[in-house]
């Protein structure tokens, strides 16, 4: 199967994307994040900007109470320690049992044995979406790849087959992040273009996308649709932000501004198109 | 008692506010923060901008040595774990014993049992100021409310009576943050207008305000006056920042800039008024 | 020995600085950071902007696997706990054994007994560069000074003799950060001017410099040259950023932008000079 055969592009403003974004803003889904210490602030600001309500609840004593009342959960192993791992597994298990949809972000899986074991345990709790870069998805799919710390050494399109296999094996929708994002449920593969290379210079942009996917899972039952809508909103905001920016510092700021502005009253692009 | 009967508005540039801000800048109070992992960077930058000297000292082995030499302490339970709780209780006890004034920020108290228990323990060490949103203050006051993660579901004005009860019971000055901030020592209730709704889209803006109140406690013996001055400086900086901003990303940046600029040489508003 | 006798100034665009920066951008050195929780995000963004590949790997179970494959390691004790200390010591020992160069940032050493003990243990693992402010370097050199939390109470030039002694005793290159940065291997002392006072209002600017020195260590065998080049790049980016900024909020953003832009295609200053 070639790339051309499988992908259908959903760009902004696709009506389903606009509808889902409106739902996020109307319902403010509560997103319970157990994420890494590099990106907590950025992730929370991205979630607020898109219209969700972030809650970074990380105590082992609290995650089991909180995950069931949240609209969605995000687990990101970027800086996982043995202490954090207990909270992540508790949150994932509680979400699974309560029927709260949850996103797994397996940062640098495959590159380090300790976190690879934790990710394998997390997979037993049935993530609704798995989001990663090409190296991470290939590692989870059992296909050897390389990674450089948290950075992928493969192109997202190289991971499409691996993503489909992983989706079939786990039952999760798999989102591969790259220059073009790909989302698959094991059958359909949907490509979302529009991101910008400079975003790879903003730490946690992929992690923040994982949180946005959780926000959209909080308002949409179809994980495939939630992943596509969340990715499309993030991509267009990223693309617009890159046009405004001198470098990665101003890009991070503009990304949050554009996530807040996209599809809103002042969004002429949308006004013209709909 | 109605809102109209109790509040007196102190807006910028009130002479006492200006005087206190000048003291912060002249003395650079050392503010020992044991705060949550979402807002550490933002809090430190806010404190530096306003003229204080932040110190995020969080080791159990260090808090008891440091709190007594700090000018003020901030304890914020936003992402408290059992590990953090020991440091928070150690810092609060050491501050209480040494006479160092300290601010308690009881993030999401009432919503989760574990942290509610920790906050109750912290209250035994006599916080000088308690800062929270309406839901948190109502929960502490024993009045049922709701909260959505860290976000309040009530308006600040609804928590005025609860704040007064809480202040009387604990001996702390209570600051309720919202569209209008209210500060009370159990008798007087002072309203500080001027914040901006967009600030609720910047994660940790309330937490950073708690740190600013600690900075003002570091230079002013009256906790009521410190809370009013700190809230007024933060509110005017927030209001000015919102005017400069396209969205919450640029607002966070502009808030820090305006906290640095407010009342300074380049501040024409103050120059005209004084 | 007077300041005038020892310092030679290396400003931008010195050919060796430009050459080293080009190497960082070509090789993207993998920098393993075990740093403090205030500055993780800022440090990662600074490293990405300068052209390095940051990896915040902090689990005790992972540091010994990761430090040997990284191009350089950074250990920063800013918010060290007993839990973190094990990871820091593990990373430092693994780096030392594997021959991975590493930077020690002894934040607030001397001011607090617990971290002072940890820093002494870390010194046994032979850091390649020690970076600190004047108070920290003087404390490590055994000369009494004061510090105010993480802020120095001494000028960087006052710590030159202490830095030389420390370098001779430990075998590390010592970098003293201040209005003028000084770098020494115990014999030569090189001054790098060009930073800006407003940078002291951006939390973690010194910590981020420590990470940049690690990035340059990842591509250059001479620790003295790496420290000088990294300091010079950071200083010129900081100086340019300050010219663009209204206050410390916009300065932090502009610093990252300028670290990304410096010496690049759009850098007319360099184009004219070379």
PDB file of C-alpha atoms in Angstrom, chain B:
ATOM      1  CA  UNK B   1     -23.896  42.588  54.360  1.00  0.00           C
ATOM      2  CA  UNK B   2     -23.867  43.390  50.689  1.00  0.00           C
ATOM      3  CA  UNK B   3     -20.937  43.741  48.400  1.00  0.00           C
ATOM      4  CA  UNK B   4     -21.515  47.479  48.145  1.00  0.00           C
ATOM      5  CA  UNK B   5     -21.357  47.864  51.917  1.00  0.00           C
ATOM      6  CA  UNK B   6     -18.096  46.082  52.388  1.00  0.00           C
ATOM      7  CA  UNK B   7     -15.746  46.894  49.607  1.00  0.00           C
ATOM      8  CA  UNK B   8     -13.522  49.859  49.151  1.00  0.00           C
ATOM      9  CA  UNK B   9     -11.636  49.846  45.916  1.00  0.00           C
ATOM     10  CA  UNK B  10      -7.920  50.461  45.870  1.00  0.00           C
ATOM     11  CA  UNK B  11      -6.762  51.023  42.362  1.00  0.00           C
ATOM     12  CA  UNK B  12      -3.433  52.054  40.956  1.00  0.00           C
ATOM     13  CA  UNK B  13      -1.770  54.418  41.785  1.00  0.00           C
ATOM     14  CA  UNK B  14      -2.863  54.386  45.407  1.00  0.00           C
ATOM     15  CA  UNK B  15      -0.016  55.910  47.474  1.00  0.00           C
ATOM     16  CA  UNK B  16       0.250  52.920  49.802  1.00  0.00           C
ATOM     17  CA  UNK B  17       0.445  50.522  46.862  1.00  0.00           C
ATOM     18  CA  UNK B  18       3.164  52.573  45.218  1.00  0.00           C
ATOM     19  CA  UNK B  19       5.074  52.795  48.473  1.00  0.00           C
ATOM     20  CA  UNK B  20       4.948  49.046  49.005  1.00  0.00           C
ATOM     21  CA  UNK B  21       6.043  48.307  45.455  1.00  0.00           C
ATOM     22  CA  UNK B  22       9.008  50.629  45.923  1.00  0.00           C
ATOM     23  CA  UNK B  23       9.949  48.747  49.076  1.00  0.00           C
ATOM     24  CA  UNK B  24       9.852  45.414  47.230  1.00  0.00           C
ATOM     25  CA  UNK B  25      12.186  46.822  44.615  1.00  0.00           C
ATOM     26  CA  UNK B  26      14.529  48.370  47.153  1.00  0.00           C
ATOM     27  CA  UNK B  27      14.749  45.360  49.470  1.00  0.00           C
ATOM     28  CA  UNK B  28      14.370  42.439  47.009  1.00  0.00           C
ATOM     29  CA  UNK B  29      12.659  40.182  49.553  1.00  0.00           C
ATOM     30  CA  UNK B  30      13.812  36.578  49.419  1.00  0.00           C
ATOM     31  CA  UNK B  31      10.720  34.446  48.764  1.00  0.00           C
ATOM     32  CA  UNK B  32      11.073  30.749  49.522  1.00  0.00           C
ATOM     33  CA  UNK B  33       8.648  28.860  47.267  1.00  0.00           C
ATOM     34  CA  UNK B  34       7.500  25.275  47.609  1.00  0.00           C
ATOM     35  CA  UNK B  35       5.093  25.325  44.722  1.00  0.00           C
ATOM     36  CA  UNK B  36       3.684  23.085  42.036  1.00  0.00           C
ATOM     37  CA  UNK B  37       5.598  21.786  39.056  1.00  0.00           C
ATOM     38  CA  UNK B  38       3.336  23.458  36.502  1.00  0.00           C
ATOM     39  CA  UNK B  39       4.194  26.977  37.591  1.00  0.00           C
ATOM     40  CA  UNK B  40       7.736  26.972  39.010  1.00  0.00           C
ATOM     41  CA  UNK B  41       9.288  28.806  36.073  1.00  0.00           C
ATOM     42  CA  UNK B  42       6.452  31.308  35.669  1.00  0.00           C
ATOM     43  CA  UNK B  43       6.355  31.997  39.416  1.00  0.00           C
ATOM     44  CA  UNK B  44      10.094  32.638  39.578  1.00  0.00           C
ATOM     45  CA  UNK B  45       9.912  34.997  36.613  1.00  0.00           C
ATOM     46  CA  UNK B  46       6.950  36.861  38.091  1.00  0.00           C
ATOM     47  CA  UNK B  47       8.807  37.312  41.379  1.00  0.00           C
ATOM     48  CA  UNK B  48      11.933  38.567  39.633  1.00  0.00           C
ATOM     49  CA  UNK B  49       9.862  40.966  37.530  1.00  0.00           C
ATOM     50  CA  UNK B  50       8.157  42.509  40.533  1.00  0.00           C
ATOM     51  CA  UNK B  51      11.493  42.968  42.273  1.00  0.00           C
ATOM     52  CA  UNK B  52      11.691  39.987  44.622  1.00  0.00           C
ATOM     53  CA  UNK B  53      14.311  37.258  44.834  1.00  0.00           C
ATOM     54  CA  UNK B  54      12.760  33.805  44.334  1.00  0.00           C
ATOM     55  CA  UNK B  55      14.249  30.629  45.761  1.00  0.00           C
ATOM     56  CA  UNK B  56      12.632  27.309  44.902  1.00  0.00           C
ATOM     57  CA  UNK B  57      14.021  25.225  47.757  1.00  0.00           C
ATOM     58  CA  UNK B  58      12.093  21.961  47.960  1.00  0.00           C
ATOM     59  CA  UNK B  59      14.308  19.323  49.593  1.00  0.00           C
ATOM     60  CA  UNK B  60      13.058  18.068  52.935  1.00  0.00           C
ATOM     61  CA  UNK B  61      16.648  18.422  54.132  1.00  0.00           C
ATOM     62  CA  UNK B  62      16.743  22.125  53.197  1.00  0.00           C
ATOM     63  CA  UNK B  63      13.357  23.698  53.887  1.00  0.00           C
ATOM     64  CA  UNK B  64      13.820  23.908  57.649  1.00  0.00           C
ATOM     65  CA  UNK B  65      17.143  25.701  57.219  1.00  0.00           C
ATOM     66  CA  UNK B  66      15.868  28.037  54.537  1.00  0.00           C
ATOM     67  CA  UNK B  67      12.379  29.149  55.605  1.00  0.00           C
ATOM     68  CA  UNK B  68      13.685  30.971  58.701  1.00  0.00           C
ATOM     69  CA  UNK B  69      16.180  33.040  56.667  1.00  0.00           C
ATOM     70  CA  UNK B  70      13.696  33.867  53.894  1.00  0.00           C
ATOM     71  CA  UNK B  71      11.644  37.063  54.059  1.00  0.00           C
ATOM     72  CA  UNK B  72       8.498  35.106  53.232  1.00  0.00           C
ATOM     73  CA  UNK B  73       7.435  31.585  52.255  1.00  0.00           C
ATOM     74  CA  UNK B  74       4.917  30.343  49.707  1.00  0.00           C
ATOM     75  CA  UNK B  75       3.362  26.884  49.919  1.00  0.00           C
ATOM     76  CA  UNK B  76       1.222  25.824  46.953  1.00  0.00           C
ATOM     77  CA  UNK B  77      -0.253  22.320  46.855  1.00  0.00           C
ATOM     78  CA  UNK B  78      -1.134  22.279  43.155  1.00  0.00           C
ATOM     79  CA  UNK B  79       0.703  19.052  42.312  1.00  0.00           C
ATOM     80  CA  UNK B  80       1.465  17.835  45.818  1.00  0.00           C
ATOM     81  CA  UNK B  81       2.681  14.279  46.292  1.00  0.00           C
ATOM     82  CA  UNK B  82       3.419  12.478  49.562  1.00  0.00           C
ATOM     83  CA  UNK B  83       7.081  13.364  48.972  1.00  0.00           C
ATOM     84  CA  UNK B  84       6.340  17.074  48.444  1.00  0.00           C
ATOM     85  CA  UNK B  85       3.945  17.173  51.390  1.00  0.00           C
ATOM     86  CA  UNK B  86       6.774  16.548  53.838  1.00  0.00           C
ATOM     87  CA  UNK B  87       8.723  19.507  52.451  1.00  0.00           C
ATOM     88  CA  UNK B  88       5.651  21.734  52.533  1.00  0.00           C
ATOM     89  CA  UNK B  89       4.834  20.851  56.115  1.00  0.00           C
ATOM     90  CA  UNK B  90       8.484  21.309  57.083  1.00  0.00           C
ATOM     91  CA  UNK B  91       8.642  24.725  55.450  1.00  0.00           C
ATOM     92  CA  UNK B  92       5.357  25.850  56.988  1.00  0.00           C
ATOM     93  CA  UNK B  93       6.326  24.672  60.470  1.00  0.00           C
ATOM     94  CA  UNK B  94       9.746  26.315  60.230  1.00  0.00           C
ATOM     95  CA  UNK B  95       8.227  29.567  58.983  1.00  0.00           C
ATOM     96  CA  UNK B  96       5.631  29.545  61.748  1.00  0.00           C
ATOM     97  CA  UNK B  97       8.236  28.921  64.428  1.00  0.00           C
ATOM     98  CA  UNK B  98      10.694  31.500  63.092  1.00  0.00           C
ATOM     99  CA  UNK B  99       8.064  34.183  62.556  1.00  0.00           C
ATOM    100  CA  UNK B 100       8.553  34.197  58.787  1.00  0.00           C
ATOM    101  CA  UNK B 101       5.239  35.199  57.202  1.00  0.00           C
ATOM    102  CA  UNK B 102       3.888  32.662  54.750  1.00  0.00           C
ATOM    103  CA  UNK B 103       1.205  32.282  52.098  1.00  0.00           C
ATOM    104  CA  UNK B 104      -0.869  29.148  51.635  1.00  0.00           C
ATOM    105  CA  UNK B 105      -2.285  28.476  48.172  1.00  0.00           C
ATOM    106  CA  UNK B 106      -4.693  25.543  48.600  1.00  0.00           C
ATOM    107  CA  UNK B 107      -5.119  24.626  44.914  1.00  0.00           C
ATOM    108  CA  UNK B 108      -8.149  22.402  44.323  1.00  0.00           C
ATOM    109  CA  UNK B 109      -8.749  21.851  48.026  1.00  0.00           C
ATOM    110  CA  UNK B 110     -12.058  20.146  48.619  1.00  0.00           C
ATOM    111  CA  UNK B 111     -12.018  18.423  45.251  1.00  0.00           C
ATOM    112  CA  UNK B 112      -9.556  15.708  46.249  1.00  0.00           C
ATOM    113  CA  UNK B 113      -9.329  14.022  49.648  1.00  0.00           C
ATOM    114  CA  UNK B 114      -5.560  13.603  49.794  1.00  0.00           C
ATOM    115  CA  UNK B 115      -4.644  17.244  49.333  1.00  0.00           C
ATOM    116  CA  UNK B 116      -7.538  18.375  51.500  1.00  0.00           C
ATOM    117  CA  UNK B 117      -5.954  16.458  54.358  1.00  0.00           C
ATOM    118  CA  UNK B 118      -2.582  18.054  53.665  1.00  0.00           C
ATOM    119  CA  UNK B 119      -4.101  21.526  53.572  1.00  0.00           C
ATOM    120  CA  UNK B 120      -5.748  20.888  56.931  1.00  0.00           C
ATOM    121  CA  UNK B 121      -2.359  19.980  58.371  1.00  0.00           C
ATOM    122  CA  UNK B 122      -0.804  23.065  56.807  1.00  0.00           C
ATOM    123  CA  UNK B 123      -3.451  25.278  58.410  1.00  0.00           C
ATOM    124  CA  UNK B 124      -2.168  24.209  61.831  1.00  0.00           C
ATOM    125  CA  UNK B 125       1.023  26.153  61.076  1.00  0.00           C
ATOM    126  CA  UNK B 126      -0.812  29.489  60.892  1.00  0.00           C
ATOM    127  CA  UNK B 127      -0.510  30.833  57.368  1.00  0.00           C
ATOM    128  CA  UNK B 128      -0.337  34.612  57.225  1.00  0.00           C
ATOM    129  CA  UNK B 129      -2.318  34.820  53.993  1.00  0.00           C
ATOM    130  CA  UNK B 130      -4.523  32.211  52.331  1.00  0.00           C
ATOM    131  CA  UNK B 131      -5.025  32.846  48.625  1.00  0.00           C
ATOM    132  CA  UNK B 132      -7.455  30.896  46.501  1.00  0.00           C
ATOM    133  CA  UNK B 133     -10.235  31.102  43.996  1.00  0.00           C
ATOM    134  CA  UNK B 134     -13.854  31.178  45.124  1.00  0.00           C
ATOM    135  CA  UNK B 135     -14.303  27.389  45.056  1.00  0.00           C
ATOM    136  CA  UNK B 136     -11.193  26.818  47.125  1.00  0.00           C
ATOM    137  CA  UNK B 137     -12.038  29.460  49.714  1.00  0.00           C
ATOM    138  CA  UNK B 138     -15.596  28.170  50.010  1.00  0.00           C
ATOM    139  CA  UNK B 139     -14.316  24.615  50.447  1.00  0.00           C
ATOM    140  CA  UNK B 140     -11.924  25.726  53.193  1.00  0.00           C
ATOM    141  CA  UNK B 141     -14.684  27.716  54.827  1.00  0.00           C
ATOM    142  CA  UNK B 142     -16.735  24.532  55.013  1.00  0.00           C
ATOM    143  CA  UNK B 143     -19.243  25.705  52.460  1.00  0.00           C
ATOM    144  CA  UNK B 144     -19.937  23.247  49.682  1.00  0.00           C
ATOM    145  CA  UNK B 145     -19.000  24.416  46.214  1.00  0.00           C
ATOM    146  CA  UNK B 146     -17.701  22.782  43.133  1.00  0.00           C
ATOM    147  CA  UNK B 147     -14.489  23.069  41.269  1.00  0.00           C
ATOM    148  CA  UNK B 148     -13.350  21.794  37.927  1.00  0.00           C
ATOM    149  CA  UNK B 149      -9.816  20.660  38.415  1.00  0.00           C
ATOM    150  CA  UNK B 150      -8.011  23.804  39.447  1.00  0.00           C
ATOM    151  CA  UNK B 151     -10.698  26.112  38.044  1.00  0.00           C
ATOM    152  CA  UNK B 152     -13.364  27.725  40.150  1.00  0.00           C
ATOM    153  CA  UNK B 153     -17.028  27.229  39.428  1.00  0.00           C
ATOM    154  CA  UNK B 154     -18.087  30.162  41.588  1.00  0.00           C
ATOM    155  CA  UNK B 155     -17.653  33.922  41.272  1.00  0.00           C
ATOM    156  CA  UNK B 156     -15.272  35.619  43.695  1.00  0.00           C
ATOM    157  CA  UNK B 157     -18.028  37.780  45.147  1.00  0.00           C
ATOM    158  CA  UNK B 158     -19.928  34.654  46.221  1.00  0.00           C
ATOM    159  CA  UNK B 159     -17.037  33.725  48.488  1.00  0.00           C
ATOM    160  CA  UNK B 160     -16.806  36.963  50.466  1.00  0.00           C
ATOM    161  CA  UNK B 161     -18.745  35.708  53.474  1.00  0.00           C
ATOM    162  CA  UNK B 162     -16.866  32.418  53.404  1.00  0.00           C
ATOM    163  CA  UNK B 163     -13.584  34.312  53.225  1.00  0.00           C
ATOM    164  CA  UNK B 164     -14.486  36.375  56.283  1.00  0.00           C
ATOM    165  CA  UNK B 165     -15.400  33.263  58.256  1.00  0.00           C
ATOM    166  CA  UNK B 166     -12.194  31.560  57.200  1.00  0.00           C
ATOM    167  CA  UNK B 167     -10.123  34.606  58.178  1.00  0.00           C
ATOM    168  CA  UNK B 168     -11.737  34.735  61.618  1.00  0.00           C
ATOM    169  CA  UNK B 169     -11.286  31.018  62.218  1.00  0.00           C
ATOM    170  CA  UNK B 170      -7.654  30.850  61.114  1.00  0.00           C
ATOM    171  CA  UNK B 171      -6.320  34.319  61.903  1.00  0.00           C
ATOM    172  CA  UNK B 172      -5.079  34.576  58.310  1.00  0.00           C
ATOM    173  CA  UNK B 173      -5.851  37.280  55.824  1.00  0.00           C
ATOM    174  CA  UNK B 174      -7.840  35.655  53.035  1.00  0.00           C
ATOM    175  CA  UNK B 175      -7.511  36.703  49.389  1.00  0.00           C
ATOM    176  CA  UNK B 176     -10.147  35.502  46.941  1.00  0.00           C
ATOM    177  CA  UNK B 177      -9.039  35.785  43.339  1.00  0.00           C
ATOM    178  CA  UNK B 178     -11.471  36.434  40.519  1.00  0.00           C
ATOM    179  CA  UNK B 179     -12.631  39.112  38.109  1.00  0.00           C
ATOM    180  CA  UNK B 180     -12.526  41.329  41.172  1.00  0.00           C
ATOM    181  CA  UNK B 181     -10.144  40.181  43.907  1.00  0.00           C
ATOM    182  CA  UNK B 182     -11.332  40.435  47.499  1.00  0.00           C
ATOM    183  CA  UNK B 183      -9.055  40.627  50.511  1.00  0.00           C
ATOM    184  CA  UNK B 184     -10.268  40.352  54.085  1.00  0.00           C
ATOM    185  CA  UNK B 185      -8.920  40.005  57.603  1.00  0.00           C
ATOM    186  CA  UNK B 186     -12.325  38.873  58.801  1.00  0.00           C
ATOM    187  CA  UNK B 187     -13.520  42.423  59.386  1.00  0.00           C
ATOM    188  CA  UNK B 188     -12.580  44.702  56.498  1.00  0.00           C
ATOM    189  CA  UNK B 189     -13.240  43.501  52.966  1.00  0.00           C
ATOM    190  CA  UNK B 190     -11.343  45.262  50.222  1.00  0.00           C
ATOM    191  CA  UNK B 191     -12.093  44.774  46.545  1.00  0.00           C
ATOM    192  CA  UNK B 192      -9.359  45.090  43.930  1.00  0.00           C
ATOM    193  CA  UNK B 193     -10.690  45.411  40.404  1.00  0.00           C
ATOM    194  CA  UNK B 194      -8.777  45.537  37.208  1.00  0.00           C
ATOM    195  CA  UNK B 195      -7.823  42.002  36.331  1.00  0.00           C
ATOM    196  CA  UNK B 196      -8.839  40.569  32.974  1.00  0.00           C
ATOM    197  CA  UNK B 197     -10.809  37.491  32.011  1.00  0.00           C
ATOM    198  CA  UNK B 198      -8.102  36.368  29.579  1.00  0.00           C
ATOM    199  CA  UNK B 199      -5.789  35.830  32.573  1.00  0.00           C
ATOM    200  CA  UNK B 200      -7.822  32.725  33.423  1.00  0.00           C
ATOM    201  CA  UNK B 201      -6.395  31.250  30.214  1.00  0.00           C
ATOM    202  CA  UNK B 202      -2.827  31.602  31.497  1.00  0.00           C
ATOM    203  CA  UNK B 203      -1.971  28.652  33.697  1.00  0.00           C
ATOM    204  CA  UNK B 204      -0.605  29.604  37.064  1.00  0.00           C
ATOM    205  CA  UNK B 205      -1.673  33.234  37.017  1.00  0.00           C
ATOM    206  CA  UNK B 206      -3.409  32.717  40.361  1.00  0.00           C
ATOM    207  CA  UNK B 207      -0.448  30.755  41.694  1.00  0.00           C
ATOM    208  CA  UNK B 208       1.893  33.562  40.630  1.00  0.00           C
ATOM    209  CA  UNK B 209      -0.320  36.075  42.418  1.00  0.00           C
ATOM    210  CA  UNK B 210       0.103  34.002  45.578  1.00  0.00           C
ATOM    211  CA  UNK B 211       3.858  34.365  45.194  1.00  0.00           C
ATOM    212  CA  UNK B 212       3.521  38.132  44.718  1.00  0.00           C
ATOM    213  CA  UNK B 213       1.533  38.358  47.939  1.00  0.00           C
ATOM    214  CA  UNK B 214       4.416  36.564  49.652  1.00  0.00           C
ATOM    215  CA  UNK B 215       6.847  39.116  48.205  1.00  0.00           C
ATOM    216  CA  UNK B 216       4.804  41.967  49.651  1.00  0.00           C
ATOM    217  CA  UNK B 217       4.558  40.151  52.995  1.00  0.00           C
ATOM    218  CA  UNK B 218       8.333  40.215  52.950  1.00  0.00           C
ATOM    219  CA  UNK B 219       8.396  44.011  53.212  1.00  0.00           C
ATOM    220  CA  UNK B 220       5.153  44.892  55.039  1.00  0.00           C
ATOM    221  CA  UNK B 221       4.031  43.780  58.485  1.00  0.00           C
ATOM    222  CA  UNK B 222       0.313  44.263  57.901  1.00  0.00           C
ATOM    223  CA  UNK B 223      -0.832  41.174  56.034  1.00  0.00           C
ATOM    224  CA  UNK B 224      -3.991  42.978  54.955  1.00  0.00           C
ATOM    225  CA  UNK B 225      -2.021  45.814  53.393  1.00  0.00           C
ATOM    226  CA  UNK B 226       0.493  43.422  51.810  1.00  0.00           C
ATOM    227  CA  UNK B 227      -2.316  41.399  50.249  1.00  0.00           C
ATOM    228  CA  UNK B 228      -4.045  44.516  48.939  1.00  0.00           C
ATOM    229  CA  UNK B 229      -0.875  46.047  47.515  1.00  0.00           C
ATOM    230  CA  UNK B 230       0.295  42.820  45.921  1.00  0.00           C
ATOM    231  CA  UNK B 231      -3.125  42.186  44.415  1.00  0.00           C
ATOM    232  CA  UNK B 232      -3.359  45.746  43.078  1.00  0.00           C
ATOM    233  CA  UNK B 233       0.059  45.612  41.434  1.00  0.00           C
ATOM    234  CA  UNK B 234      -0.739  42.242  39.876  1.00  0.00           C
ATOM    235  CA  UNK B 235      -4.159  43.398  38.683  1.00  0.00           C
ATOM    236  CA  UNK B 236      -2.918  46.538  36.979  1.00  0.00           C
ATOM    237  CA  UNK B 237      -0.053  44.670  35.338  1.00  0.00           C
ATOM    238  CA  UNK B 238      -2.531  42.049  34.159  1.00  0.00           C
ATOM    239  CA  UNK B 239      -4.891  44.647  32.798  1.00  0.00           C
ATOM    240  CA  UNK B 240      -2.149  46.443  30.890  1.00  0.00           C
ATOM    241  CA  UNK B 241      -0.761  43.157  29.621  1.00  0.00           C
ATOM    242  CA  UNK B 242      -4.160  42.117  28.293  1.00  0.00           C
ATOM    243  CA  UNK B 243      -4.338  45.289  26.226  1.00  0.00           C
ATOM    244  CA  UNK B 244      -1.040  44.345  24.570  1.00  0.00           C
ATOM    245  CA  UNK B 245      -1.917  40.728  23.834  1.00  0.00           C
ATOM    246  CA  UNK B 246      -3.344  38.709  20.968  1.00  0.00           C
ATOM    247  CA  UNK B 247      -4.035  35.702  23.141  1.00  0.00           C
ATOM    248  CA  UNK B 248      -2.923  33.890  26.289  1.00  0.00           C
ATOM    249  CA  UNK B 249       0.587  33.162  24.982  1.00  0.00           C
ATOM    250  CA  UNK B 250       1.511  36.791  24.485  1.00  0.00           C
ATOM    251  CA  UNK B 251      -0.425  37.695  27.642  1.00  0.00           C
ATOM    252  CA  UNK B 252       1.860  35.576  29.829  1.00  0.00           C
ATOM    253  CA  UNK B 253       4.882  37.326  28.339  1.00  0.00           C
ATOM    254  CA  UNK B 254       3.340  40.788  28.630  1.00  0.00           C
ATOM    255  CA  UNK B 255       2.296  40.147  32.222  1.00  0.00           C
ATOM    256  CA  UNK B 256       5.926  39.627  33.220  1.00  0.00           C
ATOM    257  CA  UNK B 257       7.008  42.687  31.241  1.00  0.00           C
ATOM    258  CA  UNK B 258       4.322  44.836  32.832  1.00  0.00           C
ATOM    259  CA  UNK B 259       5.091  43.606  36.340  1.00  0.00           C
ATOM    260  CA  UNK B 260       8.631  44.783  35.666  1.00  0.00           C
ATOM    261  CA  UNK B 261       7.585  48.123  34.175  1.00  0.00           C
ATOM    262  CA  UNK B 262       4.721  49.089  36.473  1.00  0.00           C
ATOM    263  CA  UNK B 263       5.509  52.061  38.642  1.00  0.00           C
ATOM    264  CA  UNK B 264       8.944  52.448  37.119  1.00  0.00           C
ATOM    265  CA  UNK B 265      10.642  55.258  35.267  1.00  0.00           C
ATOM    266  CA  UNK B 266       8.806  54.564  32.064  1.00  0.00           C
ATOM    267  CA  UNK B 267       5.420  54.379  33.715  1.00  0.00           C
ATOM    268  CA  UNK B 268       3.688  57.520  32.540  1.00  0.00           C
ATOM    269  CA  UNK B 269       0.450  56.647  34.258  1.00  0.00           C
ATOM    270  CA  UNK B 270       2.127  56.849  37.596  1.00  0.00           C
ATOM    271  CA  UNK B 271       4.218  59.848  36.660  1.00  0.00           C
ATOM    272  CA  UNK B 272       1.079  61.769  35.817  1.00  0.00           C
ATOM    273  CA  UNK B 273      -0.825  60.725  38.895  1.00  0.00           C
ATOM    274  CA  UNK B 274       1.761  61.303  41.591  1.00  0.00           C
TER     275      UNK B 274
END
